[in-house]
Amino acid sequence: MTETTSWMPADAFAPRTAESPYGWGLPLNISTHGAGIDQLINILHWFCLALFVGWGLYFLYCLVRFRARPGHQPNPMLNHFKLPTFLEVGVAIFEVAILVFLAAPVWGSYKNDFPDEKDALVVRITAEQFAWNVHYPGRDGKFGKTDINLIDGTNTIGLDRNDADAKDDIFTINNLHIPVNKKVIAYIHSKDVIHSFFLPVMRVKQDAVPGMTNKVWFEANQTGSFEIACAQLCGNSHFRMRGQFLVDTPEAYQAFLVEEEKALSEASQ
Amino acid sequence: MSSHDSHAQGHHEMGFIRKWVFSTDHKVIGIQYAVTAMLFLLFGFFLILMLRWQLAHPNTAIPIIGGFLPESWANGGVMTPDFYNVIGAMHGTIMVFLGVVPLSVGGFGNYLLPIQVGAQDMAFPKLNMASYWVFFIGGVIMFASFFLPGGPAANGWTSYPPLSVVAQNGQTMWLLGMVFLITSSLLGSVNFIVTGVQLRTKGMSFFRMPLFVWAQLVTSFLLLLAFPPLEAAGVLQLMDRVFGSSFFLPSGLIVSGEKLTVSGGGNPILWQHLFWFLAHPEVYVLILPAFGIVAEVIATNTRKPIYGYQTLIYSMVFLGFMSFFVWAHHMFMTGMGTNLSNFFQATTMIISVPSVIILTTLLLTLWGASIRYTVPMLFALAFLPMFAIGGLTGLPLGLAAADIHLHDTYYVIGHFHYVVAPGTLFGLFAGVYHWFPKVTGRKTNVALGKLHFWISFLAINGVFFPMFFQGMAGVSRRLYDPMVYAHVAHSQGLTVLSSYCSFILGAAQFLFLANIIYSAFKGKKVESDNPWESTTLEWATATPPPHENFPTPLEVFRGPYEYGLTPKGYSPQHLQEA
């Protein structure tokens, strides 16, 4: 991870690809819901830029034209300007429109349009200082019981292997594999303090709060190897609470499952 | 406050302690607040410069200073992750609660509010003194926490539980310090409100009050109403830490592999609601006094009335009112659904309207002006575009969908620093340069002041503007080592740029310090009590103003910004003949 960086990397503003997903500004987006978020961010910034440049030109013009100099008298301008009022109303209308027609629908679909759990890959993500535990239900699609009293150095999620549903459960640390083009539902919680599950390339962020379970869904449309970041200060090693986020082809995903199942059966023998 | 008799008998024989240490004179208290706050600002700034070194040159020894730090803070001169988090938490705490607010409210507010309304002192001078000393104790506690074995608080200025509850003892000191600081603010705000409402001199109707006074009044209401929930929350967190209660701790916590032996059943999100219920209005506590200062400086130096004086007042009042209804836009990622988020997004869009109006009125004031480019005016003018950047970048953060990607990234840091650093702090610099001649009777050095302005202006943009690109790239806040994540390492060049600009910014502040310290003792004496040819009442009294401000109470005959209406060019409020 010790990338040598020149002051400005060549790909700072280059189009993002799976091989070069990061730069200055928005990273690559490989999620199906992320386009709406990016569109919102882009529109807002063009709007801000337009306002700022407009104000800025007016401002600079005033600074020069109305500078104090011999023979120049200030004009108190006690009458009312109409144009700024229109501008104010325009800004307000823009804000209402962007909220009602873009921001609220995008957020609503991110929050509410959960796929049916039968059609989706469901995973549980348990954050702890300073790692991401990923729990897959295995082939039966059912999560085994977990019990905090069973948590130890190796069984970091306290999975009860005696439970019938738990026999085929897989869990990994700092490694989230998902198949491409399949909807994923993640149940996110924390064992200790508040963390935040952040997938920069997926436009997904969700706090992991102890005592409650939050739920997000996402679907990747490109394969590649990316990062899970912790976005909430969680202690002195917050900076290295980094996980791998791997979007696999369906074949590669199956291979990952087979590999994990093999390791599981070897461990239980 | 008709105490001419006592004035005549003379308070002038007071000893040094009574006059300068345990003073009840609002002007002395204002200076005490301002000096203490500026020292804390310097300290908080110095802390963050060390952090910027670590970010620019991860895992290399901090030059010179590194060797003097204890092993647990800097191992062989290299900053430790623990000390990094200490700086993150204490920089925020110090800048907000011990720096900017005490300077803008405690310092400027105390000194100017009574004079500008024509009062002889605050309504409750002893309460005022208590407010400063309670603040001072809070500051001492915060500072003393640096000498604890485990170091000070390291959990962000937001102190989110459970992290803050399971943390080292520094957090307990932080909470105790906060209780004192909040208590001090409450005492101060009561005093400001009563003084502003009750002690206005004859003719000083509400709509003849300077905008600075209005800004302080709105600020005081915010402090009075928003701080008590945080004080309560602070006490609850103290209970959780010290007496084993679980207000903010859920059941079944496993910390470092050990089950936490607490009763549980609490909720960490409750803290966030209580915290942000204060901390969002706090943002307006940070910015409103700067609006007030900038309005005064702009009116004086454009030589014309403030455009839309009443509109500005209504906007500030509405802004203050609305600031109580937006707090949860800091919490979109906690698990909030659509109902709550729609409400808070809507209120956030609504609150942007008065902010835009305030900025627009100040910009429109420039039209038709005769702009004098004095040092305070440079800072006041720079405030406008800087605040605009800070305000505009709040828009993407205020909409939950965009916040998914931007929340808790450098975008947020860039956003609020544009509001508070080149925003509020520039406003405060404008204030210092503007009222320095009144407070000390001496002028500051103009060349040094301009140099201070230009270096600061360029450097501060170099510090904060790159953060928007980094935030968009998804660079999270509070990362000790920027090389761990590929998406963070990609913008290391911007981090280095930002850091070196912060060092230049730091160096530039020595120009300011040298200027005000030298000028306070050796500066050129002012020839007039009203060197800027200003209209408000503080310029109508002697320089520096005597104890109890005005030998005889003044009467006010007109609004505060009657510039350019007569051949003289300005019409002081207290003169019957314009």
mmCIF file of N, CA and C in Angstrom, chain A residues 1 3 5 7 9 11 22-27 37 45 48 52 58-59 63 66 68 72 74-77 80-81 84 88 95 107 110-112 149 191-192 194 198 203 205-207 210 212 214 227-232 235-236 238-239 241-242, chain B residues 81-82 85 162 250 253-254 259 272 303-304 307 332-338 341 349 352 356-357 360 363-364 366-371 373 381 392 400 404-405 407-408 411 469 472-474 478 480 483-487 489-490 493-494 564:
data_model
loop_
_atom_site.group_PDB
_atom_site.id
_atom_site.type_symbol
_atom_site.label_atom_id
_atom_site.label_comp_id
_atom_site.label_asym_id
_atom_site.label_seq_id
_atom_site.Cartn_x
_atom_site.Cartn_y
_atom_site.Cartn_z
ATOM 1 N N MET A 1 0.816 -1.219 0.000
ATOM 2 C CA MET A 1 0.000 0.000 0.000
ATOM 3 C C MET A 1 0.846 1.263 0.000
ATOM 4 N N GLU A 3 2.090 3.305 -2.044
ATOM 5 C CA GLU A 3 2.088 3.784 -3.412
ATOM 6 C C GLU A 3 2.957 5.030 -3.490
ATOM 7 N N THR A 5 3.464 8.467 -4.809
ATOM 8 C CA THR A 5 2.579 9.421 -5.461
ATOM 9 C C THR A 5 3.364 10.672 -5.805
ATOM 10 N N TRP A 7 3.172 14.631 -7.006
ATOM 11 C CA TRP A 7 2.275 15.630 -6.436
ATOM 12 C C TRP A 7 0.859 15.451 -6.973
ATOM 13 N N PRO A 9 -1.168 12.767 -9.306
ATOM 14 C CA PRO A 9 -1.102 11.538 -10.083
ATOM 15 C C PRO A 9 -1.697 11.744 -11.472
ATOM 16 N N ASP A 11 -3.691 10.062 -13.065
ATOM 17 C CA ASP A 11 -5.107 9.749 -13.201
ATOM 18 C C ASP A 11 -5.993 10.600 -12.297
ATOM 19 N N TYR A 22 -9.669 5.367 -8.499
ATOM 20 C CA TYR A 22 -9.610 6.527 -7.612
ATOM 21 C C TYR A 22 -8.826 7.660 -8.222
ATOM 22 N N GLY A 23 -9.099 8.854 -7.758
ATOM 23 C CA GLY A 23 -8.360 10.029 -8.220
ATOM 24 C C GLY A 23 -8.736 11.208 -7.346
ATOM 25 N N TRP A 24 -8.741 12.416 -7.942
ATOM 26 C CA TRP A 24 -9.242 13.589 -7.231
ATOM 27 C C TRP A 24 -10.695 13.747 -7.659
ATOM 28 N N GLY A 25 -11.569 13.859 -6.721
ATOM 29 C CA GLY A 25 -12.986 13.918 -7.066
ATOM 30 C C GLY A 25 -13.602 12.536 -6.954
ATOM 31 N N LEU A 26 -14.835 12.424 -7.411
ATOM 32 C CA LEU A 26 -15.582 11.187 -7.207
ATOM 33 C C LEU A 26 -14.832 9.968 -7.749
ATOM 34 N N PRO A 27 -14.808 8.890 -6.990
ATOM 35 C CA PRO A 27 -14.213 7.663 -7.509
ATOM 36 C C PRO A 27 -15.161 6.991 -8.501
ATOM 37 N N ILE A 37 -26.971 9.380 -7.109
ATOM 38 C CA ILE A 37 -26.207 10.143 -6.114
ATOM 39 C C ILE A 37 -25.187 11.035 -6.810
ATOM 40 N N HIS A 45 -23.089 20.884 -7.580
ATOM 41 C CA HIS A 45 -21.842 21.636 -7.728
ATOM 42 C C HIS A 45 -21.875 22.594 -8.914
ATOM 43 N N CYS A 48 -23.814 25.498 -7.519
ATOM 44 C CA CYS A 48 -22.977 26.291 -6.608
ATOM 45 C C CYS A 48 -21.974 27.121 -7.395
ATOM 46 N N PHE A 52 -21.656 31.081 -7.455
ATOM 47 C CA PHE A 52 -20.418 31.676 -6.956
ATOM 48 C C PHE A 52 -19.769 32.563 -8.013
ATOM 49 N N TYR A 58 -19.900 40.037 -9.911
ATOM 50 C CA TYR A 58 -20.538 41.242 -9.377
ATOM 51 C C TYR A 58 -19.643 41.874 -8.305
ATOM 52 N N PHE A 59 -19.143 41.014 -7.419
ATOM 53 C CA PHE A 59 -18.311 41.436 -6.291
ATOM 54 C C PHE A 59 -17.050 42.147 -6.789
ATOM 55 N N LEU A 63 -15.798 46.028 -6.389
ATOM 56 C CA LEU A 63 -14.542 46.386 -5.729
ATOM 57 C C LEU A 63 -13.762 47.394 -6.553
ATOM 58 N N PHE A 66 -16.434 50.837 -7.388
ATOM 59 C CA PHE A 66 -16.841 51.665 -6.250
ATOM 60 C C PHE A 66 -15.719 51.877 -5.253
ATOM 61 N N ALA A 68 -12.930 53.905 -3.265
ATOM 62 C CA ALA A 68 -12.834 55.316 -2.879
ATOM 63 C C ALA A 68 -11.716 55.959 -3.676
ATOM 64 N N HIS A 72 -14.949 60.824 -6.109
ATOM 65 C CA HIS A 72 -16.003 59.808 -6.142
ATOM 66 C C HIS A 72 -16.864 59.935 -4.880
ATOM 67 N N PRO A 74 -20.078 58.455 -2.569
ATOM 68 C CA PRO A 74 -20.962 57.286 -2.413
ATOM 69 C C PRO A 74 -22.409 57.678 -2.682
ATOM 70 N N ASN A 75 -23.162 56.740 -3.213
ATOM 71 C CA ASN A 75 -24.585 56.953 -3.431
ATOM 72 C C ASN A 75 -25.324 56.054 -2.452
ATOM 73 N N PRO A 76 -26.132 56.622 -1.541
ATOM 74 C CA PRO A 76 -26.741 55.793 -0.488
ATOM 75 C C PRO A 76 -27.687 54.707 -1.009
ATOM 76 N N MET A 77 -28.202 54.815 -2.230
ATOM 77 C CA MET A 77 -29.036 53.766 -2.826
ATOM 78 C C MET A 77 -30.130 53.292 -1.874
ATOM 79 N N HIS A 80 -35.198 50.104 -3.475
ATOM 80 C CA HIS A 80 -35.154 48.648 -3.383
ATOM 81 C C HIS A 80 -34.748 48.053 -4.725
ATOM 82 N N PHE A 81 -33.821 47.106 -4.682
ATOM 83 C CA PHE A 81 -33.439 46.401 -5.914
ATOM 84 C C PHE A 81 -34.404 45.249 -6.139
ATOM 85 N N PRO A 84 -32.325 41.110 -7.152
ATOM 86 C CA PRO A 84 -31.892 40.150 -6.137
ATOM 87 C C PRO A 84 -33.051 39.350 -5.561
ATOM 88 N N GLU A 88 -33.215 35.419 -5.211
ATOM 89 C CA GLU A 88 -33.526 34.680 -3.979
ATOM 90 C C GLU A 88 -34.607 33.639 -4.242
ATOM 91 N N GLU A 95 -33.867 24.868 -4.937
ATOM 92 C CA GLU A 95 -33.637 23.963 -3.809
ATOM 93 C C GLU A 95 -34.834 23.039 -3.588
ATOM 94 N N TRP A 107 -32.704 9.102 -2.239
ATOM 95 C CA TRP A 107 -32.561 8.619 -0.860
ATOM 96 C C TRP A 107 -33.650 7.595 -0.555
ATOM 97 N N TYR A 110 -32.758 4.296 -2.077
ATOM 98 C CA TYR A 110 -31.624 3.704 -1.350
ATOM 99 C C TYR A 110 -32.105 3.116 -0.024
ATOM 100 N N LYS A 111 -33.074 3.787 0.580
ATOM 101 C CA LYS A 111 -33.536 3.366 1.901
ATOM 102 C C LYS A 111 -34.642 2.316 1.834
ATOM 103 N N ASN A 112 -35.463 2.381 0.795
ATOM 104 C CA ASN A 112 -36.689 1.572 0.826
ATOM 105 C C ASN A 112 -36.767 0.457 -0.208
ATOM 106 N N ASN A 149 -21.609 -14.818 24.180
ATOM 107 C CA ASN A 149 -20.779 -15.553 25.127
ATOM 108 C C ASN A 149 -19.805 -16.500 24.442
ATOM 109 N N LYS A 191 -19.951 -4.533 17.515
ATOM 110 C CA LYS A 191 -19.787 -5.186 18.813
ATOM 111 C C LYS A 191 -19.416 -4.210 19.909
ATOM 112 N N ASP A 192 -18.765 -3.104 19.528
ATOM 113 C CA ASP A 192 -18.183 -2.264 20.579
ATOM 114 C C ASP A 192 -18.567 -0.789 20.458
ATOM 115 N N ILE A 194 -19.147 2.841 17.728
ATOM 116 C CA ILE A 194 -19.757 3.152 16.431
ATOM 117 C C ILE A 194 -18.675 3.150 15.348
ATOM 118 N N PHE A 198 -18.241 1.883 4.842
ATOM 119 C CA PHE A 198 -18.172 2.792 3.690
ATOM 120 C C PHE A 198 -17.531 2.072 2.513
ATOM 121 N N ARG A 203 -20.936 4.004 -3.443
ATOM 122 C CA ARG A 203 -21.791 5.063 -2.887
ATOM 123 C C ARG A 203 -22.664 4.478 -1.768
ATOM 124 N N LYS A 205 -22.779 4.073 2.417
ATOM 125 C CA LYS A 205 -22.225 4.376 3.727
ATOM 126 C C LYS A 205 -23.318 4.135 4.753
ATOM 127 N N GLN A 206 -22.985 3.428 5.801
ATOM 128 C CA GLN A 206 -23.976 3.139 6.823
ATOM 129 C C GLN A 206 -23.267 2.976 8.156
ATOM 130 N N ASP A 207 -23.697 3.742 9.141
ATOM 131 C CA ASP A 207 -23.093 3.602 10.463
ATOM 132 C C ASP A 207 -23.378 2.223 11.030
ATOM 133 N N PRO A 210 -23.614 -0.044 17.817
ATOM 134 C CA PRO A 210 -23.881 -1.136 18.746
ATOM 135 C C PRO A 210 -25.299 -1.021 19.318
ATOM 136 N N MET A 212 -28.013 -1.793 17.771
ATOM 137 C CA MET A 212 -29.033 -1.774 16.729
ATOM 138 C C MET A 212 -28.464 -2.330 15.429
ATOM 139 N N ASN A 214 -28.546 -1.964 11.333
ATOM 140 C CA ASN A 214 -28.942 -1.181 10.169
ATOM 141 C C ASN A 214 -28.830 -2.053 8.931
ATOM 142 N N GLU A 227 -12.106 -1.179 -1.907
ATOM 143 C CA GLU A 227 -11.840 -1.051 -0.470
ATOM 144 C C GLU A 227 -13.109 -0.862 0.346
ATOM 145 N N ILE A 228 -13.071 -1.422 1.567
ATOM 146 C CA ILE A 228 -14.053 -1.064 2.593
ATOM 147 C C ILE A 228 -13.328 -0.102 3.519
ATOM 148 N N ALA A 229 -13.948 1.024 3.817
ATOM 149 C CA ALA A 229 -13.318 1.978 4.727
ATOM 150 C C ALA A 229 -14.186 2.157 5.956
ATOM 151 N N CYS A 230 -13.558 2.507 7.065
ATOM 152 C CA CYS A 230 -14.336 2.905 8.233
ATOM 153 C C CYS A 230 -14.411 4.423 8.215
ATOM 154 N N ALA A 231 -15.634 4.946 8.247
ATOM 155 C CA ALA A 231 -15.816 6.386 8.109
ATOM 156 C C ALA A 231 -16.148 7.064 9.436
ATOM 157 N N GLN A 232 -16.088 6.326 10.532
ATOM 158 C CA GLN A 232 -16.392 6.951 11.815
ATOM 159 C C GLN A 232 -15.264 6.651 12.798
ATOM 160 N N GLY A 235 -11.394 4.726 17.415
ATOM 161 C CA GLY A 235 -10.295 4.422 18.331
ATOM 162 C C GLY A 235 -8.966 4.675 17.650
ATOM 163 N N ASN A 236 -7.880 4.281 18.329
ATOM 164 C CA ASN A 236 -6.566 4.711 17.832
ATOM 165 C C ASN A 236 -6.148 4.033 16.532
ATOM 166 N N HIS A 238 -8.354 3.358 14.032
ATOM 167 C CA HIS A 238 -9.403 3.660 13.049
ATOM 168 C C HIS A 238 -8.809 3.746 11.638
ATOM 169 N N PHE A 239 -7.624 4.329 11.537
ATOM 170 C CA PHE A 239 -7.028 4.588 10.221
ATOM 171 C C PHE A 239 -6.694 3.318 9.456
ATOM 172 N N MET A 241 -8.551 0.397 9.694
ATOM 173 C CA MET A 241 -9.693 -0.520 9.694
ATOM 174 C C MET A 241 -10.172 -0.672 8.246
ATOM 175 N N ARG A 242 -9.265 -1.250 7.481
ATOM 176 C CA ARG A 242 -9.494 -1.328 6.043
ATOM 177 C C ARG A 242 -9.861 -2.753 5.680
ATOM 178 N N PRO B 81 -0.611 7.275 16.963
ATOM 179 C CA PRO B 81 -2.037 7.364 16.613
ATOM 180 C C PRO B 81 -2.872 7.923 17.758
ATOM 181 N N ASP B 82 -2.494 7.593 18.999
ATOM 182 C CA ASP B 82 -3.257 8.113 20.137
ATOM 183 C C ASP B 82 -3.168 9.634 20.208
ATOM 184 N N ASN B 85 -5.265 11.342 17.623
ATOM 185 C CA ASN B 85 -6.673 11.473 17.991
ATOM 186 C C ASN B 85 -6.887 12.526 19.078
ATOM 187 N N PRO B 162 -20.348 4.691 22.226
ATOM 188 C CA PRO B 162 -19.652 4.177 23.400
ATOM 189 C C PRO B 162 -18.154 4.488 23.441
ATOM 190 N N PRO B 250 -25.666 0.377 25.031
ATOM 191 C CA PRO B 250 -26.607 -0.729 24.869
ATOM 192 C C PRO B 250 -26.081 -1.975 25.591
ATOM 193 N N LEU B 253 -22.193 -5.240 24.936
ATOM 194 C CA LEU B 253 -21.009 -4.693 24.271
ATOM 195 C C LEU B 253 -19.801 -5.579 24.548
ATOM 196 N N ILE B 254 -19.032 -5.855 23.500
ATOM 197 C CA ILE B 254 -17.795 -6.612 23.638
ATOM 198 C C ILE B 254 -16.663 -5.697 23.215
ATOM 199 N N LYS B 259 -16.460 -8.901 27.481
ATOM 200 C CA LYS B 259 -17.819 -8.410 27.655
ATOM 201 C C LYS B 259 -17.798 -7.268 28.662
ATOM 202 N N GLN B 272 -26.106 11.555 20.288
ATOM 203 C CA GLN B 272 -25.946 12.330 19.056
ATOM 204 C C GLN B 272 -27.073 13.350 18.903
ATOM 205 N N ARG B 303 -19.145 53.754 3.306
ATOM 206 C CA ARG B 303 -19.684 55.112 3.448
ATOM 207 C C ARG B 303 -21.113 55.215 2.943
ATOM 208 N N LYS B 304 -21.883 54.149 3.120
ATOM 209 C CA LYS B 304 -23.299 54.212 2.764
ATOM 210 C C LYS B 304 -24.072 53.265 3.662
ATOM 211 N N TYR B 307 -27.585 47.865 3.002
ATOM 212 C CA TYR B 307 -28.780 47.607 2.203
ATOM 213 C C TYR B 307 -29.663 46.612 2.948
ATOM 214 N N PHE B 332 -27.678 11.590 9.186
ATOM 215 C CA PHE B 332 -28.368 10.823 8.144
ATOM 216 C C PHE B 332 -27.883 9.378 8.063
ATOM 217 N N MET B 333 -26.610 9.133 8.440
ATOM 218 C CA MET B 333 -26.045 7.793 8.256
ATOM 219 C C MET B 333 -26.254 6.876 9.452
ATOM 220 N N THR B 334 -26.945 7.375 10.476
ATOM 221 C CA THR B 334 -27.065 6.551 11.683
ATOM 222 C C THR B 334 -28.111 5.456 11.544
ATOM 223 N N GLY B 335 -28.854 5.466 10.463
ATOM 224 C CA GLY B 335 -29.918 4.476 10.300
ATOM 225 C C GLY B 335 -31.261 5.149 10.112
ATOM 226 N N MET B 336 -31.201 6.435 9.766
ATOM 227 C CA MET B 336 -32.420 7.210 9.605
ATOM 228 C C MET B 336 -33.183 6.778 8.345
ATOM 229 N N GLY B 337 -34.491 6.719 8.451
ATOM 230 C CA GLY B 337 -35.310 6.347 7.303
ATOM 231 C C GLY B 337 -35.706 7.564 6.498
ATOM 232 N N THR B 338 -36.829 7.494 5.804
ATOM 233 C CA THR B 338 -37.195 8.588 4.901
ATOM 234 C C THR B 338 -38.020 9.682 5.581
ATOM 235 N N SER B 341 -35.665 11.940 7.613
ATOM 236 C CA SER B 341 -34.679 12.612 6.766
ATOM 237 C C SER B 341 -35.364 13.642 5.868
ATOM 238 N N MET B 349 -32.866 22.978 3.766
ATOM 239 C CA MET B 349 -33.000 23.836 2.585
ATOM 240 C C MET B 349 -33.592 25.180 2.987
ATOM 241 N N SER B 352 -31.148 27.622 4.448
ATOM 242 C CA SER B 352 -30.177 28.224 3.539
ATOM 243 C C SER B 352 -30.704 29.548 2.988
ATOM 244 N N VAL B 356 -28.577 33.027 2.501
ATOM 245 C CA VAL B 356 -28.358 33.648 1.192
ATOM 246 C C VAL B 356 -28.781 35.111 1.234
ATOM 247 N N ILE B 357 -29.884 35.389 1.944
ATOM 248 C CA ILE B 357 -30.354 36.784 2.018
ATOM 249 C C ILE B 357 -29.315 37.662 2.721
ATOM 250 N N THR B 360 -26.506 38.288 0.423
ATOM 251 C CA THR B 360 -26.913 39.164 -0.679
ATOM 252 C C THR B 360 -27.010 40.610 -0.221
ATOM 253 N N LEU B 363 -23.619 42.025 0.028
ATOM 254 C CA LEU B 363 -23.036 42.253 -1.302
ATOM 255 C C LEU B 363 -23.669 43.472 -1.966
ATOM 256 N N LEU B 364 -24.998 43.613 -1.808
ATOM 257 C CA LEU B 364 -25.675 44.741 -2.446
ATOM 258 C C LEU B 364 -25.267 46.065 -1.819
ATOM 259 N N LEU B 366 -22.445 46.984 -1.336
ATOM 260 C CA LEU B 366 -21.279 47.494 -2.059
ATOM 261 C C LEU B 366 -21.675 48.376 -3.241
ATOM 262 N N TRP B 367 -22.897 48.188 -3.748
ATOM 263 C CA TRP B 367 -23.314 48.932 -4.941
ATOM 264 C C TRP B 367 -23.486 50.411 -4.616
ATOM 265 N N GLY B 368 -22.758 51.232 -5.337
ATOM 266 C CA GLY B 368 -22.857 52.675 -5.091
ATOM 267 C C GLY B 368 -21.941 53.162 -3.988
ATOM 268 N N ALA B 369 -21.094 52.266 -3.462
ATOM 269 C CA ALA B 369 -20.277 52.625 -2.312
ATOM 270 C C ALA B 369 -19.080 53.469 -2.704
ATOM 271 N N SER B 370 -18.361 53.887 -1.664
ATOM 272 C CA SER B 370 -17.037 54.462 -1.868
ATOM 273 C C SER B 370 -16.131 53.669 -0.939
ATOM 274 N N ILE B 371 -15.591 52.573 -1.474
ATOM 275 C CA ILE B 371 -14.955 51.572 -0.616
ATOM 276 C C ILE B 371 -13.559 52.001 -0.193
ATOM 277 N N TYR B 373 -10.264 50.821 1.352
ATOM 278 C CA TYR B 373 -9.607 49.519 1.578
ATOM 279 C C TYR B 373 -8.709 49.563 2.816
ATOM 280 N N LEU B 381 -14.328 42.119 3.583
ATOM 281 C CA LEU B 381 -14.688 41.805 2.201
ATOM 282 C C LEU B 381 -14.363 40.344 1.879
ATOM 283 N N LEU B 392 -22.341 27.384 0.419
ATOM 284 C CA LEU B 392 -22.766 26.613 -0.753
ATOM 285 C C LEU B 392 -22.408 25.137 -0.612
ATOM 286 N N ALA B 400 -29.635 14.235 2.046
ATOM 287 C CA ALA B 400 -29.206 12.930 2.542
ATOM 288 C C ALA B 400 -28.571 12.070 1.458
ATOM 289 N N ILE B 404 -24.602 10.546 1.524
ATOM 290 C CA ILE B 404 -24.159 9.152 1.622
ATOM 291 C C ILE B 404 -22.683 9.072 1.288
ATOM 292 N N HIS B 405 -22.308 9.736 0.207
ATOM 293 C CA HIS B 405 -20.900 9.652 -0.190
ATOM 294 C C HIS B 405 -20.031 10.652 0.563
ATOM 295 N N HIS B 407 -20.562 12.264 3.597
ATOM 296 C CA HIS B 407 -20.596 12.292 5.060
ATOM 297 C C HIS B 407 -19.263 11.837 5.661
ATOM 298 N N ASP B 408 -18.807 12.594 6.675
ATOM 299 C CA ASP B 408 -17.582 12.242 7.398
ATOM 300 C C ASP B 408 -16.339 12.143 6.519
ATOM 301 N N TYR B 411 -14.653 16.556 2.739
ATOM 302 C CA TYR B 411 -15.584 17.555 2.237
ATOM 303 C C TYR B 411 -16.234 18.311 3.400
ATOM 304 N N PHE B 469 -11.891 18.295 -3.068
ATOM 305 C CA PHE B 469 -11.546 17.222 -4.006
ATOM 306 C C PHE B 469 -11.312 15.918 -3.249
ATOM 307 N N MET B 472 -14.621 14.474 -2.061
ATOM 308 C CA MET B 472 -15.334 13.824 -3.167
ATOM 309 C C MET B 472 -14.702 12.475 -3.477
ATOM 310 N N ALA B 473 -13.386 12.386 -3.305
ATOM 311 C CA ALA B 473 -12.696 11.122 -3.563
ATOM 312 C C ALA B 473 -12.995 10.102 -2.467
ATOM 313 N N GLY B 474 -13.683 10.525 -1.427
ATOM 314 C CA GLY B 474 -14.064 9.586 -0.368
ATOM 315 C C GLY B 474 -13.059 9.487 0.753
ATOM 316 N N ARG B 478 -10.149 11.946 10.088
ATOM 317 C CA ARG B 478 -9.563 11.339 11.278
ATOM 318 C C ARG B 478 -8.722 10.107 10.983
ATOM 319 N N TYR B 480 -5.136 8.644 10.663
ATOM 320 C CA TYR B 480 -3.785 8.961 11.130
ATOM 321 C C TYR B 480 -2.760 8.802 10.020
ATOM 322 N N MET B 483 -1.652 6.700 4.051
ATOM 323 C CA MET B 483 -1.134 5.768 3.051
ATOM 324 C C MET B 483 -1.796 4.387 3.117
ATOM 325 N N VAL B 484 -2.685 4.180 4.071
ATOM 326 C CA VAL B 484 -3.265 2.847 4.254
ATOM 327 C C VAL B 484 -4.266 2.531 3.142
ATOM 328 N N TYR B 485 -5.095 3.488 2.814
ATOM 329 C CA TYR B 485 -6.119 3.270 1.798
ATOM 330 C C TYR B 485 -5.625 3.761 0.447
ATOM 331 N N ALA B 486 -5.903 2.973 -0.597
ATOM 332 C CA ALA B 486 -5.505 3.406 -1.944
ATOM 333 C C ALA B 486 -6.248 4.683 -2.335
ATOM 334 N N HIS B 487 -7.537 4.768 -1.998
ATOM 335 C CA HIS B 487 -8.298 5.949 -2.438
ATOM 336 C C HIS B 487 -7.879 7.200 -1.677
ATOM 337 N N ALA B 489 -4.509 7.561 -0.489
ATOM 338 C CA ALA B 489 -3.136 7.832 -0.936
ATOM 339 C C ALA B 489 -3.113 8.556 -2.279
ATOM 340 N N HIS B 490 -4.161 8.359 -3.069
ATOM 341 C CA HIS B 490 -4.220 8.995 -4.376
ATOM 342 C C HIS B 490 -4.187 10.515 -4.322
ATOM 343 N N GLY B 493 -0.886 14.262 -2.685
ATOM 344 C CA GLY B 493 -0.338 15.539 -3.151
ATOM 345 C C GLY B 493 -1.148 16.709 -2.601
ATOM 346 N N LEU B 494 -2.450 16.546 -2.573
ATOM 347 C CA LEU B 494 -3.311 17.612 -2.037
ATOM 348 C C LEU B 494 -3.106 17.759 -0.532
ATOM 349 N N GLY B 564 -23.393 58.958 4.131
ATOM 350 C CA GLY B 564 -23.559 59.491 2.776
ATOM 351 C C GLY B 564 -24.837 60.272 2.563
#
